[in-house]
Every structure is written in C-alpha cells, then in structure tokens.
mmCIF file of C-alpha atoms and ligand atoms in Angstrom:
data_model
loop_
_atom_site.group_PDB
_atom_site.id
_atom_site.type_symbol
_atom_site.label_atom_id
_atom_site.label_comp_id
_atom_site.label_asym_id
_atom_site.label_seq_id
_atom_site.Cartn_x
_atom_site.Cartn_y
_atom_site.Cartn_z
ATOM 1 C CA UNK A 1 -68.693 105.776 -151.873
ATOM 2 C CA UNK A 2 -70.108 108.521 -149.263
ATOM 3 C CA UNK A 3 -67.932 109.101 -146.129
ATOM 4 C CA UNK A 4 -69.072 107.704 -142.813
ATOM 5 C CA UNK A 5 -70.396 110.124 -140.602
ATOM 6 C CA UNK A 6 -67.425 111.554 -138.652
ATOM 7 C CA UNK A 7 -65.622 110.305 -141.557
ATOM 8 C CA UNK A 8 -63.921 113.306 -144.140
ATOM 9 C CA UNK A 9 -63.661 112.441 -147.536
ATOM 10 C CA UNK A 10 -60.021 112.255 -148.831
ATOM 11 C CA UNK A 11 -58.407 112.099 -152.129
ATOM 12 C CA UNK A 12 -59.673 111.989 -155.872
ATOM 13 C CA UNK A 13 -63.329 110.994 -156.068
ATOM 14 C CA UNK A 14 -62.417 108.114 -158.778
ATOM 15 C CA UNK A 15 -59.883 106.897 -155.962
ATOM 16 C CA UNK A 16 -60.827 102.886 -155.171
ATOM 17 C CA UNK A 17 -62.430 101.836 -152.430
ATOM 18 C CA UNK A 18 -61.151 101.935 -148.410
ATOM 19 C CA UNK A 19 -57.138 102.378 -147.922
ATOM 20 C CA UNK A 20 -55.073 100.292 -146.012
ATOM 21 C CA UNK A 21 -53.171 102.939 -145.470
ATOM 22 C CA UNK A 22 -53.006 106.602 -144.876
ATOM 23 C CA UNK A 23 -53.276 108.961 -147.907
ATOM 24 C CA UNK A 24 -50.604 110.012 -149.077
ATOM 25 C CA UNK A 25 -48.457 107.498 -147.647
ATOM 26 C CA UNK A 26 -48.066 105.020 -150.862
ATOM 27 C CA UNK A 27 -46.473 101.488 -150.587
ATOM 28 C CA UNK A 28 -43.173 100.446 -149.947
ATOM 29 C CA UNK A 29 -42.325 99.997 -153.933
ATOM 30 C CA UNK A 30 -43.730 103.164 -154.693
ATOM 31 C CA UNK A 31 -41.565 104.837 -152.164
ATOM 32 C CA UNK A 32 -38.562 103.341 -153.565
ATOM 33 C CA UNK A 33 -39.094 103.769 -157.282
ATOM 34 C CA UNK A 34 -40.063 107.730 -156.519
ATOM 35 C CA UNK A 35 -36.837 107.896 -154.555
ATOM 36 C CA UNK A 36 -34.304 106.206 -157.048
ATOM 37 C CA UNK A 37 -36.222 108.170 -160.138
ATOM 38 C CA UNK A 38 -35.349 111.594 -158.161
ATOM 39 C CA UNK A 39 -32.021 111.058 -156.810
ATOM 40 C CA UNK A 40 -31.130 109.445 -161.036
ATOM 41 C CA UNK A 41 -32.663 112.841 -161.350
ATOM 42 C CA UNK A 42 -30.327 114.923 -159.217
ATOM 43 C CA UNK A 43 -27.235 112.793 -160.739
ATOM 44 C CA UNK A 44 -26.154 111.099 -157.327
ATOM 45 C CA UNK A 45 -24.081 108.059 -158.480
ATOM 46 C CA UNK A 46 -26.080 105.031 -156.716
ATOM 47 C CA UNK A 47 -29.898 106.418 -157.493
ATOM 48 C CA UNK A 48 -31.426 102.810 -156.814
ATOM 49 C CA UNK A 49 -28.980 101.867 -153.618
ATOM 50 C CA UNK A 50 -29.884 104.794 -151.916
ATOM 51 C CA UNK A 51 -33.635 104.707 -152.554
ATOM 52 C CA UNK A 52 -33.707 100.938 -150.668
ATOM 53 C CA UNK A 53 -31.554 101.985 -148.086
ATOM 54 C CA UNK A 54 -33.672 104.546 -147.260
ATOM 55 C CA UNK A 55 -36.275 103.113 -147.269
ATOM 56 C CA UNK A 56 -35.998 99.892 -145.401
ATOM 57 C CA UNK A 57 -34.432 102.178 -142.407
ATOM 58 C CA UNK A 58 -37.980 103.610 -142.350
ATOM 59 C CA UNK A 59 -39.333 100.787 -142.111
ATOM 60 C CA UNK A 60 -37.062 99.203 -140.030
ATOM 61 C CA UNK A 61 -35.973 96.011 -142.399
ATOM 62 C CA UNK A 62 -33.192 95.425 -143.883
ATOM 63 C CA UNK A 63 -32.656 95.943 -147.428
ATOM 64 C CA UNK A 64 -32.902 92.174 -148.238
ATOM 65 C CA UNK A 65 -36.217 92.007 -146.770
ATOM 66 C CA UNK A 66 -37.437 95.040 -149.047
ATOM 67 C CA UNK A 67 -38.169 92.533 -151.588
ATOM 68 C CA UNK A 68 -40.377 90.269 -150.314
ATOM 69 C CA UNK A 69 -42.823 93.217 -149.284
ATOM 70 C CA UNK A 70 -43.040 95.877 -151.993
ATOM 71 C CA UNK A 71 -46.919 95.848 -151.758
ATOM 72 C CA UNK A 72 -46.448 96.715 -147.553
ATOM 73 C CA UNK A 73 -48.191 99.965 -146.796
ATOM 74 C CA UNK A 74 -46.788 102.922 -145.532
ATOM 75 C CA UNK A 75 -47.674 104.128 -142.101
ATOM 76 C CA UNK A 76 -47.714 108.062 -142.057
ATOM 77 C CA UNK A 77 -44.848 107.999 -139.623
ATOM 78 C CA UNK A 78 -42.756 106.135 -142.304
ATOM 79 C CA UNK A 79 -43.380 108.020 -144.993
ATOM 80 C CA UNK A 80 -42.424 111.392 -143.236
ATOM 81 C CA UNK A 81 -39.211 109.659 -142.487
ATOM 82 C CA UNK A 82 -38.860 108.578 -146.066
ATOM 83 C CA UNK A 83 -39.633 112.192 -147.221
ATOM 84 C CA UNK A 84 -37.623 113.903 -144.935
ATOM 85 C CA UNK A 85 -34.430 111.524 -145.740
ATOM 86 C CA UNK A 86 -35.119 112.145 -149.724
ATOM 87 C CA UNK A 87 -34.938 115.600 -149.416
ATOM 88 C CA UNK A 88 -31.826 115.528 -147.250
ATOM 89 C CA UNK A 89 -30.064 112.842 -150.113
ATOM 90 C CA UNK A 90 -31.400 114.853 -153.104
ATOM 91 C CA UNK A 91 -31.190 118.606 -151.563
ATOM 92 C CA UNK A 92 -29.178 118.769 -148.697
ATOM 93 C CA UNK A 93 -27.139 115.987 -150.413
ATOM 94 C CA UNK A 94 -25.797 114.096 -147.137
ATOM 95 C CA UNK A 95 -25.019 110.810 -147.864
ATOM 96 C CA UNK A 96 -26.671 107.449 -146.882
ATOM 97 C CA UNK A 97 -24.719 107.352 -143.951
ATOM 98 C CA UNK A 98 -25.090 110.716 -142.521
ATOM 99 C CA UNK A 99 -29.086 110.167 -142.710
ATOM 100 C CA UNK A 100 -28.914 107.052 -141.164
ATOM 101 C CA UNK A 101 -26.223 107.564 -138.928
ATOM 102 C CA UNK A 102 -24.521 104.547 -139.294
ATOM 103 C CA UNK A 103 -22.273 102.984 -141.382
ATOM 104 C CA UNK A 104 -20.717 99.771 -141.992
ATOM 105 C CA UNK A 105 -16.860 99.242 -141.469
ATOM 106 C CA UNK A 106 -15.131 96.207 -141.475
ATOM 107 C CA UNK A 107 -17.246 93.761 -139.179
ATOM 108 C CA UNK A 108 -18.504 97.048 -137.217
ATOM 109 C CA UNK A 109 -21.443 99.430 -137.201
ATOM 110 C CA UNK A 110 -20.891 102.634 -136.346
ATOM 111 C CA UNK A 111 -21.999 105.381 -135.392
ATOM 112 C CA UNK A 112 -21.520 108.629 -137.397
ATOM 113 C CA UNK A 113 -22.498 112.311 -137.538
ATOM 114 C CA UNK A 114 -21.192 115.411 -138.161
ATOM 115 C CA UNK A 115 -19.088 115.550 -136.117
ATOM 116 C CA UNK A 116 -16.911 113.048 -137.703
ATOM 117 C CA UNK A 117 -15.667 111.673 -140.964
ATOM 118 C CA UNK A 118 -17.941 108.906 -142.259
ATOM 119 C CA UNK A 119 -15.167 106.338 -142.229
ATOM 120 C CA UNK A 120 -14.453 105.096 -146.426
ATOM 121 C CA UNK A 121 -13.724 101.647 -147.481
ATOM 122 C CA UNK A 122 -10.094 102.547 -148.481
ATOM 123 C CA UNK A 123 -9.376 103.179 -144.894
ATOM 124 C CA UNK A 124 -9.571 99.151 -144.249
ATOM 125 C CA UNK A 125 -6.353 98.798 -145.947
ATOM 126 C CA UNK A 126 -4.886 100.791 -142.225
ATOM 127 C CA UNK A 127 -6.712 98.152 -140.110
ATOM 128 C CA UNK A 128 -4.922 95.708 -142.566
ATOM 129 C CA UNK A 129 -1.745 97.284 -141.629
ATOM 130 C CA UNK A 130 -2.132 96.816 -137.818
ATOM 131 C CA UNK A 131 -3.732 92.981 -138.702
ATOM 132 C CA UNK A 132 -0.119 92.249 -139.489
ATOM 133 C CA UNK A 133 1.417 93.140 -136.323
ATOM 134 C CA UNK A 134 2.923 90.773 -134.258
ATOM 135 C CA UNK A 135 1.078 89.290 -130.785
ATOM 136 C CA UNK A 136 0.664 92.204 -127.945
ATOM 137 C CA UNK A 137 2.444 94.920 -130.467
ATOM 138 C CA UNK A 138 0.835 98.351 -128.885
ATOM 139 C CA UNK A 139 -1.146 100.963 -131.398
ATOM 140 C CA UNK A 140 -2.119 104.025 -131.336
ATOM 141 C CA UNK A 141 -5.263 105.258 -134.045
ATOM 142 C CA UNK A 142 -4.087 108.665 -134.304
ATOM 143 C CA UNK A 143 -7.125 111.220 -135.500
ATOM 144 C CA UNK A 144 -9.564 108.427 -134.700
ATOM 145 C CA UNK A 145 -12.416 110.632 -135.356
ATOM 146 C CA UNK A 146 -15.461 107.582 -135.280
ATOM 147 C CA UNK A 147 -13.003 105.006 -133.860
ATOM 148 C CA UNK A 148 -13.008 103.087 -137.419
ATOM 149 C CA UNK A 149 -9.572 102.327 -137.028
ATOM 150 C CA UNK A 150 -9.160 101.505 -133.721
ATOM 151 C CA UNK A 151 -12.167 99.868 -133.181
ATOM 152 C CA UNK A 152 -11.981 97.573 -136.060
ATOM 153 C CA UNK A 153 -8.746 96.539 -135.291
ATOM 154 C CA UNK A 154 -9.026 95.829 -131.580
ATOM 155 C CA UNK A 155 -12.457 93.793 -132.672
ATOM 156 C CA UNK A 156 -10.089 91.096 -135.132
ATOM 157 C CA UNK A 157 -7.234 91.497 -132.891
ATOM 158 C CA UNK A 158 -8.277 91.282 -128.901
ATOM 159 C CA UNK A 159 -4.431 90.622 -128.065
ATOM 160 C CA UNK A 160 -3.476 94.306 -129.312
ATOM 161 C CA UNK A 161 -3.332 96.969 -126.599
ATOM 162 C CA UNK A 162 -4.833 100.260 -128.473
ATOM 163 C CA UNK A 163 -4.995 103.526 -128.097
ATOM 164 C CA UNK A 164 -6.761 106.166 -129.801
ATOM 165 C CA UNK A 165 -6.374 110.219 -129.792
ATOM 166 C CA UNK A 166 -8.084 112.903 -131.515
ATOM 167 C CA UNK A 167 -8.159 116.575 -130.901
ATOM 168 C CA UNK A 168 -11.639 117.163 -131.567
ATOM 169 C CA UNK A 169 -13.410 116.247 -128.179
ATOM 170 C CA UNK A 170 -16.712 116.028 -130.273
ATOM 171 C CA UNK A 171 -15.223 113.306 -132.163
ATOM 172 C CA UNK A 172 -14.102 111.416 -129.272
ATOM 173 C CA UNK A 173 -17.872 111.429 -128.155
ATOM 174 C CA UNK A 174 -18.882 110.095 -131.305
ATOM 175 C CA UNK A 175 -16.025 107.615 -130.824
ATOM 176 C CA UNK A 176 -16.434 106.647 -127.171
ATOM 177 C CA UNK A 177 -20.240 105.909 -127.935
ATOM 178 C CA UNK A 178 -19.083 103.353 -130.519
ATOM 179 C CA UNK A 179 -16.455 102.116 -128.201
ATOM 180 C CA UNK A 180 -19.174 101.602 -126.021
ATOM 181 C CA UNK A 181 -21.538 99.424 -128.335
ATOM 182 C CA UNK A 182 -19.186 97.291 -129.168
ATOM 183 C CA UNK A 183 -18.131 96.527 -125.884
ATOM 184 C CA UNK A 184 -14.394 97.780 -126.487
ATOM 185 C CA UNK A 185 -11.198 98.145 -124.290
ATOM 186 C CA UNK A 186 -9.638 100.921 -126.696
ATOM 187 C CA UNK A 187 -7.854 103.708 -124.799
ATOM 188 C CA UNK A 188 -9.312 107.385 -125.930
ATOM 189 C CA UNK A 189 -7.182 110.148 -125.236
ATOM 190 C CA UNK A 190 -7.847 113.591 -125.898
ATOM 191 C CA UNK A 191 -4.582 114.985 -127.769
ATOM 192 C CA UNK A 192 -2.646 116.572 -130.827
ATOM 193 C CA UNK A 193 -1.143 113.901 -132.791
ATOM 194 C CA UNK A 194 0.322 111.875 -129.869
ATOM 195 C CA UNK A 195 0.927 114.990 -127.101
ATOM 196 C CA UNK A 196 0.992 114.040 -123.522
ATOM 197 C CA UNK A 197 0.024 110.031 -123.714
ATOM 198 C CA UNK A 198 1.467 108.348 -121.439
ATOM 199 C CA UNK A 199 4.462 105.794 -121.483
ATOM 200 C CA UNK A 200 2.927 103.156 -124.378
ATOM 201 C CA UNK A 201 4.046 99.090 -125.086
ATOM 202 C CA UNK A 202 6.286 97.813 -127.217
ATOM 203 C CA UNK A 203 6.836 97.034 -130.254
ATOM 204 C CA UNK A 204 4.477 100.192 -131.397
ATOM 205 C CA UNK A 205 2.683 101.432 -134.282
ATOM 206 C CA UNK A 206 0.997 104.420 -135.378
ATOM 207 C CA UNK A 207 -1.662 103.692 -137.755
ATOM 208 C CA UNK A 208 -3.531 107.447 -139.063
ATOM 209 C CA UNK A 209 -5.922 108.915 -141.595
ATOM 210 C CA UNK A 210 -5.013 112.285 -140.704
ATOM 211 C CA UNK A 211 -6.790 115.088 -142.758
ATOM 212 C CA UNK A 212 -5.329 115.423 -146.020
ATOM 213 C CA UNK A 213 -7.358 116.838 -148.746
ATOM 214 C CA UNK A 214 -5.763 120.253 -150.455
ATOM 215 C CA UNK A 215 -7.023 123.377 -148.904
ATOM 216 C CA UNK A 216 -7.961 124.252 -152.522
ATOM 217 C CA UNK A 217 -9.329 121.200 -153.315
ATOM 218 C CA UNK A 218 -12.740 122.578 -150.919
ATOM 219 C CA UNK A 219 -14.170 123.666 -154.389
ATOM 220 C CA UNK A 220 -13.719 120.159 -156.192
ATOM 221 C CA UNK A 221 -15.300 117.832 -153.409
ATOM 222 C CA UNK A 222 -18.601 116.234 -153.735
ATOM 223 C CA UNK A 223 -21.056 117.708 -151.727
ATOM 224 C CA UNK A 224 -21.388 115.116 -149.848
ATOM 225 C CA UNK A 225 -17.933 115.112 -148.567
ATOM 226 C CA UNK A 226 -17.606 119.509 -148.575
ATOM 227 C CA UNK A 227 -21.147 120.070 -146.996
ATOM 228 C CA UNK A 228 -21.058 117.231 -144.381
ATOM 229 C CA UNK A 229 -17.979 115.813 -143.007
ATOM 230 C CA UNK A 230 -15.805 117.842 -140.670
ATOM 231 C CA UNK A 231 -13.065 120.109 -142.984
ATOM 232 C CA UNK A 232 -11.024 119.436 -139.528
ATOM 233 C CA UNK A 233 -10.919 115.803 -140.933
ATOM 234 C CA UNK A 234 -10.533 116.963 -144.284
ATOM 235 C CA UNK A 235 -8.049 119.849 -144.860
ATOM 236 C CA UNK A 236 -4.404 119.494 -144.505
ATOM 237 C CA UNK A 237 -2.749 122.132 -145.513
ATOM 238 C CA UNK A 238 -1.755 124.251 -148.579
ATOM 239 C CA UNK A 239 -0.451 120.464 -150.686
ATOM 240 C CA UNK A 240 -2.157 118.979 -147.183
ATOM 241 C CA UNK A 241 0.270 117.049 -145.919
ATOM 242 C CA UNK A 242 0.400 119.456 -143.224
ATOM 243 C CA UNK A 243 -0.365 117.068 -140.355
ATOM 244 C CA UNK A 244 1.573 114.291 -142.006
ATOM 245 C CA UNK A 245 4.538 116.384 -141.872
ATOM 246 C CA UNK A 246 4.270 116.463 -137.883
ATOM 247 C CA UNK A 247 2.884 112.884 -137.169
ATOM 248 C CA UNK A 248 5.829 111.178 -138.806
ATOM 249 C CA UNK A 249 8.286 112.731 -136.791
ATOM 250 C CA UNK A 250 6.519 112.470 -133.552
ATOM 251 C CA UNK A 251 5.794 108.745 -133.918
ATOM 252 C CA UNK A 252 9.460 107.868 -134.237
ATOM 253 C CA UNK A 253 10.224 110.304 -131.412
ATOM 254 C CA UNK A 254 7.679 108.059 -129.608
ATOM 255 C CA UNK A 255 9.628 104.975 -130.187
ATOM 256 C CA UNK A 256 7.238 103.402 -132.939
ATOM 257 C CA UNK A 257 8.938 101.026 -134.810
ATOM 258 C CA UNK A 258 6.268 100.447 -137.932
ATOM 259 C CA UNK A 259 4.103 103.704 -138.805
ATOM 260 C CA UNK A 260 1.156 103.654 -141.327
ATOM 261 C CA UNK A 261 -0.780 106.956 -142.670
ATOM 262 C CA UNK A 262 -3.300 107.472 -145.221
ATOM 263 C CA UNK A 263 -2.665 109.833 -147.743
ATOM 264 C CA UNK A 264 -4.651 111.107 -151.253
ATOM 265 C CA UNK A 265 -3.943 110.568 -154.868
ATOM 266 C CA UNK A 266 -0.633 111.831 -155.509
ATOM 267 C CA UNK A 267 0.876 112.192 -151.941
ATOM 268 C CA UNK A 268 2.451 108.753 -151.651
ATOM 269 C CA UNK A 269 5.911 109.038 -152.767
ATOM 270 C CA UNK A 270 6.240 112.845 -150.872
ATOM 271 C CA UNK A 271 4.977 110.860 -147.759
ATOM 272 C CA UNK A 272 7.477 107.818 -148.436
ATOM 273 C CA UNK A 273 10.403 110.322 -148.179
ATOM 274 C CA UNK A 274 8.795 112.696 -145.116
ATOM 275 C CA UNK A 275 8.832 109.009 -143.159
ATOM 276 C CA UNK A 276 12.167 108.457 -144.508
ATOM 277 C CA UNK A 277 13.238 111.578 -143.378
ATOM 278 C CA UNK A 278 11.811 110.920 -140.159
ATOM 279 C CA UNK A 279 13.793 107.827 -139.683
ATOM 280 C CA UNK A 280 11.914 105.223 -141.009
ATOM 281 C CA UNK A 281 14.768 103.275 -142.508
ATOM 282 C CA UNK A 282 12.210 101.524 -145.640
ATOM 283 C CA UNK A 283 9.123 102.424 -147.209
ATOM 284 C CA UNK A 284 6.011 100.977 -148.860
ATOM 285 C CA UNK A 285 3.144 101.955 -151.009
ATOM 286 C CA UNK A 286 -0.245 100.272 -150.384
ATOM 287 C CA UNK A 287 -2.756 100.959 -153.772
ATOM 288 C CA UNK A 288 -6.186 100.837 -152.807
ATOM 289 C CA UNK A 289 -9.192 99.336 -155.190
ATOM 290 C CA UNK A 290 -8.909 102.270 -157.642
ATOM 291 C CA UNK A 291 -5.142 101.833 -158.194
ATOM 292 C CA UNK A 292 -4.209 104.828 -156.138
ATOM 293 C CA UNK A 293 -1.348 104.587 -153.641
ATOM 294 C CA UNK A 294 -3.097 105.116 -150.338
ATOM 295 C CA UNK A 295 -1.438 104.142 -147.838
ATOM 296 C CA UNK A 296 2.496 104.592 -147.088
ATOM 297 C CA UNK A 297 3.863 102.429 -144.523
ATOM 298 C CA UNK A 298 7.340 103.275 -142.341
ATOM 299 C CA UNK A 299 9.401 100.376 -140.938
ATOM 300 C CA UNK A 300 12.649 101.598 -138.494
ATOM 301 C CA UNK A 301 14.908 99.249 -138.277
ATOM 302 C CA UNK A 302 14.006 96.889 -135.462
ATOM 303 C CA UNK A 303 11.332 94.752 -135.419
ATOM 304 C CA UNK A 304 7.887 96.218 -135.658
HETATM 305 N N1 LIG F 401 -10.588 110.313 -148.574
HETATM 306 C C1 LIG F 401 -11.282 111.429 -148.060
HETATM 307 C C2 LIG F 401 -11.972 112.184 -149.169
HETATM 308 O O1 LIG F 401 -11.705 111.980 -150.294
HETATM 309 C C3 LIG F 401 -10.365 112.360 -147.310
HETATM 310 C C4 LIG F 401 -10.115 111.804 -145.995
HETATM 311 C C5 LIG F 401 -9.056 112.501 -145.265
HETATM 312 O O2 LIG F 401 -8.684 113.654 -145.503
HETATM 313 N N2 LIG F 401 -8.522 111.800 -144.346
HETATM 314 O O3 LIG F 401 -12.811 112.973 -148.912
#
C-alpha cells in the first residue's frame, strides 16, 4: 500500500493495512503481557499484578475493566506513560504505589510520594487498635507520615477526636493533602513525638509506626523500600528501637492510658518491657498475617 501524499510511510513494509493506532503504541494486552514478561524477568514478586496496574492507570480504568478491552488501542500518550512507569518498576524499581501515587488503605486512597512511607497492610492492625476505643477516647497518630493511621481511623470512627504529629513538615503536606480529600477533621501538628501539643481529651491513646528498621538492616531491604521510602521513616537506631524508647515514656507522661506502636520481627517482647518500664501496667502482642508480632499494645491501669 503506497502512502498518501503528505502521508510518511511507517513500519515494516509486510505490516497490514491502516492502524488504528499510532505505531509503536501496541494494544492494551500487548502492553500488559510485555510488562509482566519483563518485570518476571527482573524477579519482582507480583510480575502480572503490576503489569495491569500499570496499565489500566494509563488508561485510566480500573483493573477490572482491563479485561473486557485487551484488543483497545493505545494512544501514544498512553503508551509513553506505560513505558515510562515500566522502566521506573523494572529499573528504578519503585513500587506500584510510588508510580501511581496512590495507594489503598483501609477504606482510603491516599496519596503517597517520597516524601512518605507508602503505608503497608500490617499497619491496619494500629487502626484496629484505636477501633476498640471507647466513645470520644482522644488519639494521637504519632509519625503520621501519609495520615494512614489517623485518617483511617477518624473515617470508621467520626466520634474520636484525633490528632496527628510528625516531624517531617514534608510529610505533613503529603498528609494534610489527604486530610483534605477525604474531607477530614484530624488535627496535624508539626512536632517530635508528642512535643508542645496542646492540653489533649481523655481517656487517650497513642497509636505509632515510628521508624524502626535496624540501621544495618539498609543493606538487606528491597529496593523498593531502601531506594524509595524516606530512611527518616525507616531507621531507628543501632537495634532501632531508638524512637520507641522515647515515645513510650512520653505518652504516659502525657497521661495516655492505652498506647499502641508498631515494631519489626523480633522487637516485640523488648518493646513489651520498654512500655512496661514506662508504666504501662500490662502488655500485649498483636501477630500480623505472617505470624510476626507486630504490634505491642500498653494498657496503664485505668480505663483506656
Ligand atoms: N515495615 C516497614 C518495612 O519493612 C518498616 C516500617 C517502619 O520502620 N515503620 O520496610
């Protein structure tokens, strides 16, 4: 088939007929299945997952609806999102959520970037911490970084008063936009650990993923995690309970009466006895899906 005039010819002469789409630009299935085959390639753990996800946020669907289309052309605008977003998975190796900048948490969407840790699904078991407290009970997300906690919590829970703090005022963007969004009445406040809030409700509880990762643990991290989220979200110290060794003390010298932090694989029963030692008459140890204890709670003795 000759060219039209003002016309260039493009692609292999045995190449079929007109396009329906831009050269180049390939369909919707062919997008995915190159994606998945290179990120199986590169050994990321969820080749397929990512590929859709991807790929329906260039094409604004949602993954359900990739489906039903897998013959849909590619508009050249798509598929330089799609490229650009495979090389960041499979080179740059940022997750899903740091492409997209969003991720799901409890009911929520959020937003996320790097200036914040991409909340996990282990952190849930906090918000089901503070889903427990009793009518009106004050909170304070302490480290909020995105506003998972707080957010989530105030969302199933409109009769809670909460606060959140963070010392990273890029965070507290990140967070405030969210807050934002959704419309919320959480209570951002620019601080170490709980420095300088104001007089707070009772009963109240601290609820924190603080950063806890092993200084020397940098080396062992996916990349994902190493090369993306904030190490001031990550690192706690030389066995990094570092920050949990402060919080627990200043959240009973703040009056709370229940306080819940999130700790790594073999940190629980050292955290039990720093909240102990704090004055958190009992203890308990939360295990999340994989088994390891992940979150310690701290009762004092009256009612939380
Ligand atoms: N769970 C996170 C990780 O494994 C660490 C989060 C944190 O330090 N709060 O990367």
């Amino acid at each position: 088939m000759s060219p039209a005039p003002g016309e260039t010819p493009a692609g292999p002469a045995a190449d079929p007929g007109p396009r329906a789409h831009p050269v180049g630009a390939g369909t919707v299935g062919e997008a995915i299945r190159r994606l998945a085959a290179r990120f199986a390639a590169t050994g990321l753990d969820s080749p397929r997952l990512d590929a859709e996800l991807l790929v329906a946020d260039a094409i604004g669907a949602d993954r359900a609806r990739l489906f039903l289309s897998p013959d849909r052309a590619l508009t050249a605008e798509q598929a330089a999102r799609i490229a650009d977003h495979e090389d960041g998975r499979a080179v740059r190796r940022a997750s899903v959520a740091h492409l997209l900048g969003v991720r799901g948490f409890r009911h929520l969407d959020l937003r996320v970037d790097g200036r914040v840790l991409v909340p996990r699904p282990e952190t849930e078991l906090l918000v089901e911490v503070g889903l427990e407290l009793p009518a009106g009970a004050t909170v304070v997300d302490v480290g909020t970084g995105s506003g998972a906690i707080a957010l989530a919590l105030e969302d199933e829970r409109p009769d809670l008063v909460v606060h959140a703090t963070d010392v990273s005022a890029d965070a507290l963007d990140v967070a405030r936009r969210n807050a934002e969004d959704h419309g919320s009445r959480v209570v951002f406040h620019e601080a170490d650990l709980l420095d300088g809030l104001p007089p707070l409700g009772r009963p109240l509880a601290v609820l924190s993923n603080p950063p806890y990762v092993p200084d020397g643990d940098l080396a062992s991290l996916p990349p994902e995690v190493a090369g993306h989220d904030p190490h001031l979200a990550l690192f706690g110290g030389p066995d990094g309970l570092d920050v949990v060794r402060r919080l627990l003390p200043a959240a009973r010298a703040r009056g709370a009466s229940l306080v819940a932090v999130e700790i790594g694989r073999g940190q629980a029963e050292a955290t039990a006895e720093l909240a102990r030692a704090a004055g958190f008459a009992t203890t308990e140890i939360r295990d999340d899906l994989a088994g390891i204890g992940r979150v310690v709670v701290g009762r004092a003795g009256e009612a939380a």
